[in-house]
Coordinates of N, CA, C and O in Angstrom, one line a residue:
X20 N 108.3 103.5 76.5 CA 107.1 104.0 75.9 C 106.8 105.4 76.5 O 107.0 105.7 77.7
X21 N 106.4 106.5 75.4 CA 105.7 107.4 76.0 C 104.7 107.6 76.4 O 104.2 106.4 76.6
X22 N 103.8 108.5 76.9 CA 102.3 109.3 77.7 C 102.3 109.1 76.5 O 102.0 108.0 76.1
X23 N 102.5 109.6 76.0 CA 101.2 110.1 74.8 C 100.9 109.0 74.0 O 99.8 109.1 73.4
X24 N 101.8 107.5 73.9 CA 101.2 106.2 73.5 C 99.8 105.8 74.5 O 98.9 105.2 73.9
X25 N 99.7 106.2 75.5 CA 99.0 105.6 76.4 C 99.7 104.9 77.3 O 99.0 104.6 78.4
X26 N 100.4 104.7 77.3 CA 101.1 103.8 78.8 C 101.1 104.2 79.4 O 100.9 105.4 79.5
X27 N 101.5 103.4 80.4 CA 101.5 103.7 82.0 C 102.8 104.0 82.4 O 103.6 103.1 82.2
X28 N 103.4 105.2 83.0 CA 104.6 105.4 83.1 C 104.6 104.6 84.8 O 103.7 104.8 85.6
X29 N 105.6 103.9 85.2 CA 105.7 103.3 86.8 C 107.0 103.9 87.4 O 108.1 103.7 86.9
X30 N 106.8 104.7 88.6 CA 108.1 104.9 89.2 C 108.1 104.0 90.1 O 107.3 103.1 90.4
X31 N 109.9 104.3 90.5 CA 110.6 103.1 90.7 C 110.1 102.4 92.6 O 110.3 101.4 93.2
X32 N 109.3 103.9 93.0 CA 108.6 103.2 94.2 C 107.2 102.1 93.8 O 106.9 101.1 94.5
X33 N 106.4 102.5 92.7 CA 105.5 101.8 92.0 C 105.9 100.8 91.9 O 105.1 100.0 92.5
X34 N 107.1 100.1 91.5 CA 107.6 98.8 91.1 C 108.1 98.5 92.6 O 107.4 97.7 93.2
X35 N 108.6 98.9 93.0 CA 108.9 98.3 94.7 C 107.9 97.6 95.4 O 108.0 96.5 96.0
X36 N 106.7 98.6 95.3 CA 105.5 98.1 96.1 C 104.8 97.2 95.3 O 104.2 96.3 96.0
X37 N 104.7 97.1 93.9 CA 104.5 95.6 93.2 C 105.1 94.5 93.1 O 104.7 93.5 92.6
X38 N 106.5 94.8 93.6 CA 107.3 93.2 94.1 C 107.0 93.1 95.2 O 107.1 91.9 95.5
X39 N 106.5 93.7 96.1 CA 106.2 93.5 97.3 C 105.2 92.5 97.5 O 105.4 91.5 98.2
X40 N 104.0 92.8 96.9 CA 103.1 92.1 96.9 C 102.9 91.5 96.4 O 101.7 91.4 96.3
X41 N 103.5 90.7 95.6 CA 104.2 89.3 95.2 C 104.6 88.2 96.0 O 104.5 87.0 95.7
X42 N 105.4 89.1 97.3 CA 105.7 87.9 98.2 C 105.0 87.3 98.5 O 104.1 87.9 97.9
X43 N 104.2 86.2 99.3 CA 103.3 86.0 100.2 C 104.3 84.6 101.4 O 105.3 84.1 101.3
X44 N 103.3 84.6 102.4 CA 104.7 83.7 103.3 C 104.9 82.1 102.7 O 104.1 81.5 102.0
X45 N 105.9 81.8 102.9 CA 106.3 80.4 102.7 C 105.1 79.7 103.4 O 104.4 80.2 104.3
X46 N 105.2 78.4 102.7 CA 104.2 77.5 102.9 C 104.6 76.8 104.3 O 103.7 76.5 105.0
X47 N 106.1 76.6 104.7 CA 106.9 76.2 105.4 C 106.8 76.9 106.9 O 107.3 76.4 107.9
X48 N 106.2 78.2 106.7 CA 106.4 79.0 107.9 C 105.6 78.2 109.0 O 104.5 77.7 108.8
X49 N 106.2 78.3 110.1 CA 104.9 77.9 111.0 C 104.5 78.8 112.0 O 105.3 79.2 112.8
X50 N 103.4 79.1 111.9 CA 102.7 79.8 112.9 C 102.2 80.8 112.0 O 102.8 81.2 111.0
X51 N 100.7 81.5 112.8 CA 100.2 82.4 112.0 C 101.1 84.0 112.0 O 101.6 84.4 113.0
X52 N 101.2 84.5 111.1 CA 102.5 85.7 111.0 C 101.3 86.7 111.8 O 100.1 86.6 111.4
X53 N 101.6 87.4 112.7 CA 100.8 88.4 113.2 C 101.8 89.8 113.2 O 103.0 89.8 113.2
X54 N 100.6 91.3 113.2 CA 100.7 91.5 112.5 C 101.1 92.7 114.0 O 100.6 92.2 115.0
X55 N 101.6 93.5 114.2 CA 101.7 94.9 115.4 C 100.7 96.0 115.2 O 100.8 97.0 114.5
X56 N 99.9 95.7 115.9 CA 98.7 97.1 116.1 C 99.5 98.5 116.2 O 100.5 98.9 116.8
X57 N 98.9 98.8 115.4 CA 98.2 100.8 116.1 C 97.6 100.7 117.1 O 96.6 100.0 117.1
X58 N 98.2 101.4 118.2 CA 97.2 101.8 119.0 C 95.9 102.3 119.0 O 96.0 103.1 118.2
X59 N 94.9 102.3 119.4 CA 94.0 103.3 119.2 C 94.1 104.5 119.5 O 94.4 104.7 120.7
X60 N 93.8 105.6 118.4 CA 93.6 106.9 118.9 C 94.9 107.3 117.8 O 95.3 108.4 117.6
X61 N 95.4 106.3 117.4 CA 96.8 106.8 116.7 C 96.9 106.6 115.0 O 96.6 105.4 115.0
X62 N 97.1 106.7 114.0 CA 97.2 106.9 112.6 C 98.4 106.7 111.9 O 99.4 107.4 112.0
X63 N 98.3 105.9 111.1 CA 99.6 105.3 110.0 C 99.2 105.7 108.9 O 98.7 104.9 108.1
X64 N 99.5 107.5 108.4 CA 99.0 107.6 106.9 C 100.3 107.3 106.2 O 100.3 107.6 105.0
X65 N 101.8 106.7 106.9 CA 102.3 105.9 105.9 C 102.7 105.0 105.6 O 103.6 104.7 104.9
X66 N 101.4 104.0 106.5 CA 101.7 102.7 106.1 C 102.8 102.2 107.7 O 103.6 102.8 108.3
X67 N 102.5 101.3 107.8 CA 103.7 100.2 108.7 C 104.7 99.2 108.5 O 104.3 98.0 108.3
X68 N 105.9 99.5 108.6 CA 106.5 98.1 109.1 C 106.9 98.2 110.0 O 106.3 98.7 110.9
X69 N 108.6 97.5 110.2 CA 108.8 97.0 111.2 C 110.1 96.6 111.5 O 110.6 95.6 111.1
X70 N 110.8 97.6 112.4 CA 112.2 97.1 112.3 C 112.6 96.0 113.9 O 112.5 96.4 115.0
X71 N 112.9 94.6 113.6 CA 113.3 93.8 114.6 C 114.0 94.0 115.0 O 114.7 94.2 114.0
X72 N 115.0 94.5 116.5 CA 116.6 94.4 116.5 C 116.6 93.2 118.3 O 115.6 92.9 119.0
X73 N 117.7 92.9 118.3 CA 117.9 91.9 119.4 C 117.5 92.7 120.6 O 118.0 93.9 120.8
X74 N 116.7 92.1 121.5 CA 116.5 92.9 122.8 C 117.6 93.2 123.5 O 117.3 93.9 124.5
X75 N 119.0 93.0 123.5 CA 119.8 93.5 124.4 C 120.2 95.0 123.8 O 120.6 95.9 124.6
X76 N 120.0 95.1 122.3 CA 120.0 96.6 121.7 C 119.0 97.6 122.0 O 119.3 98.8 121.9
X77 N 118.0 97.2 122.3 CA 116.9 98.4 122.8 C 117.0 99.2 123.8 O 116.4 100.2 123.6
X78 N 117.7 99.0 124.9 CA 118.0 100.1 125.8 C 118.9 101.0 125.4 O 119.1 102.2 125.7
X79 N 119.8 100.1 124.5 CA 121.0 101.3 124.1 C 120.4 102.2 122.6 O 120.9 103.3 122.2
X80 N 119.4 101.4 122.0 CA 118.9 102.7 121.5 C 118.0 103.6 121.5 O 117.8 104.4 120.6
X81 N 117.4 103.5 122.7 CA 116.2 104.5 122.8 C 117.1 105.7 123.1 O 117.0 106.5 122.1
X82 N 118.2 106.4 124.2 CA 118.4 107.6 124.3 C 119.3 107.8 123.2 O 120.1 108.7 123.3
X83 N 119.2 107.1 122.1 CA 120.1 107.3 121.2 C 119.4 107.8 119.7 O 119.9 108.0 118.7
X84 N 118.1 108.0 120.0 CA 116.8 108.4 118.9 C 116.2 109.9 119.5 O 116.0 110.2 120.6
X85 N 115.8 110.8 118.2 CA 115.4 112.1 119.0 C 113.8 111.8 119.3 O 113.1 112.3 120.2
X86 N 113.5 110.6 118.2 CA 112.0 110.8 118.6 C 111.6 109.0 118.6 O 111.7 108.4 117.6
X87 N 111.3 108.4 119.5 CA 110.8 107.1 119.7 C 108.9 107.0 119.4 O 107.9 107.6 119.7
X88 N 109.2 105.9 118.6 CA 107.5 105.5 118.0 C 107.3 104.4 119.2 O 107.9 104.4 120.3
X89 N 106.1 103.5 118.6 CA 105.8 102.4 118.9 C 106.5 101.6 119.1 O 107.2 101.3 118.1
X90 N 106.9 100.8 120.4 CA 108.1 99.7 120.4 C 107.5 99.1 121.3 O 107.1 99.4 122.4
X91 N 107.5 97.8 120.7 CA 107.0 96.3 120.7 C 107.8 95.1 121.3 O 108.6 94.7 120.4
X92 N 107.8 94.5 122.4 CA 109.2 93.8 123.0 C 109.0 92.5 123.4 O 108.8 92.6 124.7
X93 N 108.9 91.4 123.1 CA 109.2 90.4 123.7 C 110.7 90.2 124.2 O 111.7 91.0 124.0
X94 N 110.7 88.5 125.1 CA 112.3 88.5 125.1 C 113.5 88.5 124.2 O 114.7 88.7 124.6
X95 N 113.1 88.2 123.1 CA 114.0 88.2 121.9 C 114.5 89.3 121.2 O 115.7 89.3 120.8
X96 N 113.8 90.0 121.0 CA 113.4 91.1 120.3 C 112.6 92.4 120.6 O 111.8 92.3 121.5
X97 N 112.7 93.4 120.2 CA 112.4 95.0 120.1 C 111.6 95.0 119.1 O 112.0 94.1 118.3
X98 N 110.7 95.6 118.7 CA 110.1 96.0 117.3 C 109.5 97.4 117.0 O 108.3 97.8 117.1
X99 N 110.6 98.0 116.5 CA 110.1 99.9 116.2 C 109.2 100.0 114.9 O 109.5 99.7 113.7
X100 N 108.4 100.2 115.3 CA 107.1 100.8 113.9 C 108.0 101.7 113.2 O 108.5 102.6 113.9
X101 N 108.2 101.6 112.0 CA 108.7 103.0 110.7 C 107.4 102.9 109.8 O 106.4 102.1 109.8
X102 N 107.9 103.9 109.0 CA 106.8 104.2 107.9 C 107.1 103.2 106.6 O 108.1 103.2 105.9
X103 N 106.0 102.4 106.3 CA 106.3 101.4 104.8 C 107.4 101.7 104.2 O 108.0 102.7 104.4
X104 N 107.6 101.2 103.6 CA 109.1 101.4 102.7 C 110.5 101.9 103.2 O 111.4 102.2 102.3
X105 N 110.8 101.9 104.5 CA 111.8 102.6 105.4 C 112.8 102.1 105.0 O 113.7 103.0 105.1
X106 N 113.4 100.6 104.3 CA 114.1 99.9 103.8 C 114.5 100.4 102.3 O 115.5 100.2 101.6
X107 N 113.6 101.0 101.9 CA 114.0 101.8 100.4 C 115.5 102.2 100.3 O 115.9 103.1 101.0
X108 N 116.5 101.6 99.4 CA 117.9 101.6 99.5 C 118.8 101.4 100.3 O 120.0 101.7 100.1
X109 N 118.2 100.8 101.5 CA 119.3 101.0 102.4 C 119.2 99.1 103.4 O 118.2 98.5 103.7
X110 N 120.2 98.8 103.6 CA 120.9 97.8 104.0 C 121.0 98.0 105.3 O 122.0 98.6 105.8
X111 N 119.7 97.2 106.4 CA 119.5 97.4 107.7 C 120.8 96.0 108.2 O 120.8 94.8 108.0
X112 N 121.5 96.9 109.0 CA 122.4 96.5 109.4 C 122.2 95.0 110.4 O 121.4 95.0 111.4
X113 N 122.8 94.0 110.1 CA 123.1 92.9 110.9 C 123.1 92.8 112.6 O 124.0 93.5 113.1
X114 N 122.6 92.3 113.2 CA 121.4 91.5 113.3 C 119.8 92.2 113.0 O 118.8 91.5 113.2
X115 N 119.7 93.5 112.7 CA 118.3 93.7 112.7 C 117.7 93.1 111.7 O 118.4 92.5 110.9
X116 N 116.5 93.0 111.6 CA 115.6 92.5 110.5 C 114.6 93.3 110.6 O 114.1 93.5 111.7
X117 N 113.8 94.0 108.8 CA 113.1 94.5 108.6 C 112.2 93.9 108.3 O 112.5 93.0 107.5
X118 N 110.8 94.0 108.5 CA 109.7 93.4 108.0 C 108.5 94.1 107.7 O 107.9 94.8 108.5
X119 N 108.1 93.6 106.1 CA 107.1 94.7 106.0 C 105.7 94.7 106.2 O 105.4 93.5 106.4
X120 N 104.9 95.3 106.3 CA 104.1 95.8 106.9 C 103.5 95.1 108.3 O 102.3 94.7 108.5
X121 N 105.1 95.2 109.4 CA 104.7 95.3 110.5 C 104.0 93.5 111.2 O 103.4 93.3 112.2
X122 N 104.5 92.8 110.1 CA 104.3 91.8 110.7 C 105.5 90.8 111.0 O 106.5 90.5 110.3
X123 N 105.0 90.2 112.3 CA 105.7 89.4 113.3 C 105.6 88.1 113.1 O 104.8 87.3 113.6
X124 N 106.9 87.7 112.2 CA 106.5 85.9 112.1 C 106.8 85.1 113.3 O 107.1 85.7 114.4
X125 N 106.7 83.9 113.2 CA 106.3 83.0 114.2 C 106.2 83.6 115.7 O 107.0 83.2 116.5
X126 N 105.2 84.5 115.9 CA 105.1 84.7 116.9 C 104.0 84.4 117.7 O 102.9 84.8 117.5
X127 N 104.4 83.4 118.6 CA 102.6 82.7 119.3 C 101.9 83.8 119.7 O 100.8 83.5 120.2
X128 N 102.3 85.2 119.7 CA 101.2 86.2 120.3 C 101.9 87.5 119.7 O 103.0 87.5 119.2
X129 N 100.9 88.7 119.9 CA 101.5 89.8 119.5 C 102.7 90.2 120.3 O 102.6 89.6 121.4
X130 N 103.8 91.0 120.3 CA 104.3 91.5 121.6 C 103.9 92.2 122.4 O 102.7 92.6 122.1
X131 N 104.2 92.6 123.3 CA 103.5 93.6 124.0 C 103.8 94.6 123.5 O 104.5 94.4 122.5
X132 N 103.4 95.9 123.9 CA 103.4 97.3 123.8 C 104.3 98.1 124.7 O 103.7 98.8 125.5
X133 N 105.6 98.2 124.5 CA 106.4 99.1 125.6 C 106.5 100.3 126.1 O 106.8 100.8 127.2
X134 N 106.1 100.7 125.0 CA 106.6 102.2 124.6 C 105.4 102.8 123.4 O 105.3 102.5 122.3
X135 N 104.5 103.8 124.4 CA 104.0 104.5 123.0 C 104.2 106.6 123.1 O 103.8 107.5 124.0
X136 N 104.7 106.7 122.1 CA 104.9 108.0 121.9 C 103.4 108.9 122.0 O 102.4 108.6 121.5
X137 N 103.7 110.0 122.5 CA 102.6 111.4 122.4 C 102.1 111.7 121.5 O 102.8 111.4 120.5
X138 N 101.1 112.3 121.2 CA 100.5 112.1 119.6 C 99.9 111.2 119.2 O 99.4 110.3 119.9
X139 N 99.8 111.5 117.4 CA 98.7 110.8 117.0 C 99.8 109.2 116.2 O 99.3 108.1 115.9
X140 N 101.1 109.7 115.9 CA 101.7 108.8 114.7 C 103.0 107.7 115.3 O 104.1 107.8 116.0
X141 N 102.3 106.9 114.8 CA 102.9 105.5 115.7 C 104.7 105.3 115.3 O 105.4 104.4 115.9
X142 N 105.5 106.4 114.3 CA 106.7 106.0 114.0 C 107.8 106.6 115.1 O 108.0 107.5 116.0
X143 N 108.7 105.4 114.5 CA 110.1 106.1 115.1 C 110.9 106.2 113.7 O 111.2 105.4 112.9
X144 N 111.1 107.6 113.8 CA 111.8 108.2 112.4 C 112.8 107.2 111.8 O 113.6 107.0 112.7
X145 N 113.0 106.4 110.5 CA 114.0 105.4 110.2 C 114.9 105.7 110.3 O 115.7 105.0 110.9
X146 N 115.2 107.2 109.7 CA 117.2 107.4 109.5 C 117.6 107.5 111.2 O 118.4 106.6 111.5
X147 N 117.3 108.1 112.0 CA 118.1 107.7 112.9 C 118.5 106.8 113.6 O 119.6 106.6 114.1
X148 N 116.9 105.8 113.7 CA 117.0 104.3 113.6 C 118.1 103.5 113.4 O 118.9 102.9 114.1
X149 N 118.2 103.9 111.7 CA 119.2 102.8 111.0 C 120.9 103.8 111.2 O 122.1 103.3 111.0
X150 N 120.8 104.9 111.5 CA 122.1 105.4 112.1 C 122.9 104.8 113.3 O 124.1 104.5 113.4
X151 N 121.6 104.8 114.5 CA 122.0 104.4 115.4 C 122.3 102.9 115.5 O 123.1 102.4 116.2
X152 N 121.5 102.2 114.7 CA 121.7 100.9 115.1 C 123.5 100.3 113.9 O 124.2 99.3 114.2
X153 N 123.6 101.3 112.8 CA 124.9 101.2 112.5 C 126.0 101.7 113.2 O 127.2 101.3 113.0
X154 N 125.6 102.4 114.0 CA 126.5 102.8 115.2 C 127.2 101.8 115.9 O 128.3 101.4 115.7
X155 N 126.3 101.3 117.1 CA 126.1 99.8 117.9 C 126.5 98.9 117.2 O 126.9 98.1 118.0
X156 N 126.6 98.5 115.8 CA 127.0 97.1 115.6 C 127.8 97.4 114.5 O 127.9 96.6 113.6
X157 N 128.6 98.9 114.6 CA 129.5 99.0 113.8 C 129.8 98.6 112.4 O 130.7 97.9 111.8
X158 N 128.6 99.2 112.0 CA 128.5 98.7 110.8 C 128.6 100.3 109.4 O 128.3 101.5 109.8
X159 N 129.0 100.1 108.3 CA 129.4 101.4 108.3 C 127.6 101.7 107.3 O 126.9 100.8 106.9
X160 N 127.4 103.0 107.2 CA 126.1 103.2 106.5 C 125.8 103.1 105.5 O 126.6 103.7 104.8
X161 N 124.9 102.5 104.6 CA 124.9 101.9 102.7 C 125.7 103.1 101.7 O 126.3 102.8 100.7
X162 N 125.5 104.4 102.3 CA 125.8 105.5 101.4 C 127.1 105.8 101.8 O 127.3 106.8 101.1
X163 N 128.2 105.5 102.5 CA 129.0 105.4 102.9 C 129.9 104.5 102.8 O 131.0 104.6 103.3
X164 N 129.4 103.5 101.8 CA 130.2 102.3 101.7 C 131.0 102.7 100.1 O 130.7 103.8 99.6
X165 N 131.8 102.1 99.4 CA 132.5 102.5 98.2 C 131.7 101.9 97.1 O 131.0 100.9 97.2
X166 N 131.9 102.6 96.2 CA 130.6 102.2 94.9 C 132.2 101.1 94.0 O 133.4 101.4 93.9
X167 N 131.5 100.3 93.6 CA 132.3 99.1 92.5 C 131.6 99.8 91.4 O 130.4 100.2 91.3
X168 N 132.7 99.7 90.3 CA 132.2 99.6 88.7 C 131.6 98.4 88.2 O 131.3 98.3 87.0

C-alpha cells in the first residue's frame, strides 16, 4: 500500500519491536523474571537489554572492550547492559544469551552491580561485545558466515 492510500507504512525495526511485545513469559517459568536497574544518576535513552555470558568469560572480556557499561554478576553469569535491540541481525554467539529489556529470569534476586562506567549511559557498546565474545568462543561473526541461495 501506498502514503497516499492512508496507510501506515512499518519499518522493519517497527515490526521487530511489535513481535517483541508479543512475547510475554511462559506460564512455566518459575520465579519472578527481574529486571537490571539503571543506576541512579544514569540514563537509557536507548532502551535496555541484556547480554548473559558465563562468568568464567567476564574477566577475559573486559580488557578486551574499549568501553565497559553496567555489568551485573552473580556466580553463573555476567550481565552487560546494551542498547534495546543490540540483537538486530546478529546471532549472539553460544553460550551467551541475550535478553530483552534487561531482564533476569529465574533469578531469586537482582545481581549485583560490579562494574559501573563514568558518565551518565549505562551501555557497553554491542559490536565489540559480540566481537569479542566471537573471539573467545571461536565462533565466526553472522556477517562473515557464507550466504545459501
Amino acid at each position: 500500500m501506498s502514503r497516499a492510500s492512508g496507510a501506515q507504512v512499518l519499518a522493519l525495526d517497527t515490526l521487530v519491536r511489535l513481535r517483541r511485545g508479543l512475547h510475554t513469559p511462559a506460564a512455566h517459568t518459575v520465579g519472578t523474571p527481574r529486571r537490571l536497574p539503571v543506576p541512579d544518576g544514569m540514563t537509557a535513552p536507548l532502551g535496555c537489554d541484556a547480554v548473559a555470558t558465563p562468568a568464567r568469560l567476564g574477566p577475559l572480556l573486559m580488557p578486551r572492550l574499549p568501553r565497559v557499561g553496567c555489568v551485573y554478576a552473580d556466580e553463573a553469569h555476567w550481565w552487560w547492559i546494551v542498547p534495546s535491540d543490540s540483537d538486530y541481525a546478529l546471532e549472539w554467539p553460544t553460550p551467551a544469551r541475550y535478553v530483552t529489556g534487561a531482564v533476569v529470569p529465574d533469578a531469586p534476586a537482582v545481581p549485583p552491580l560490579i562494574h559501573k562506567p563514568d558518565g551518565t549511559l549505562p551501555y557497553t557498546p554491542p559490536i565489540p561485545l559480540y566481537l569479542a565474545l566471537c573471539r573467545l568462543t571461536d565462533t565466526t561473526p553472522t556477517w562473515s558466515r557464507p550466504v545459501s541461495a
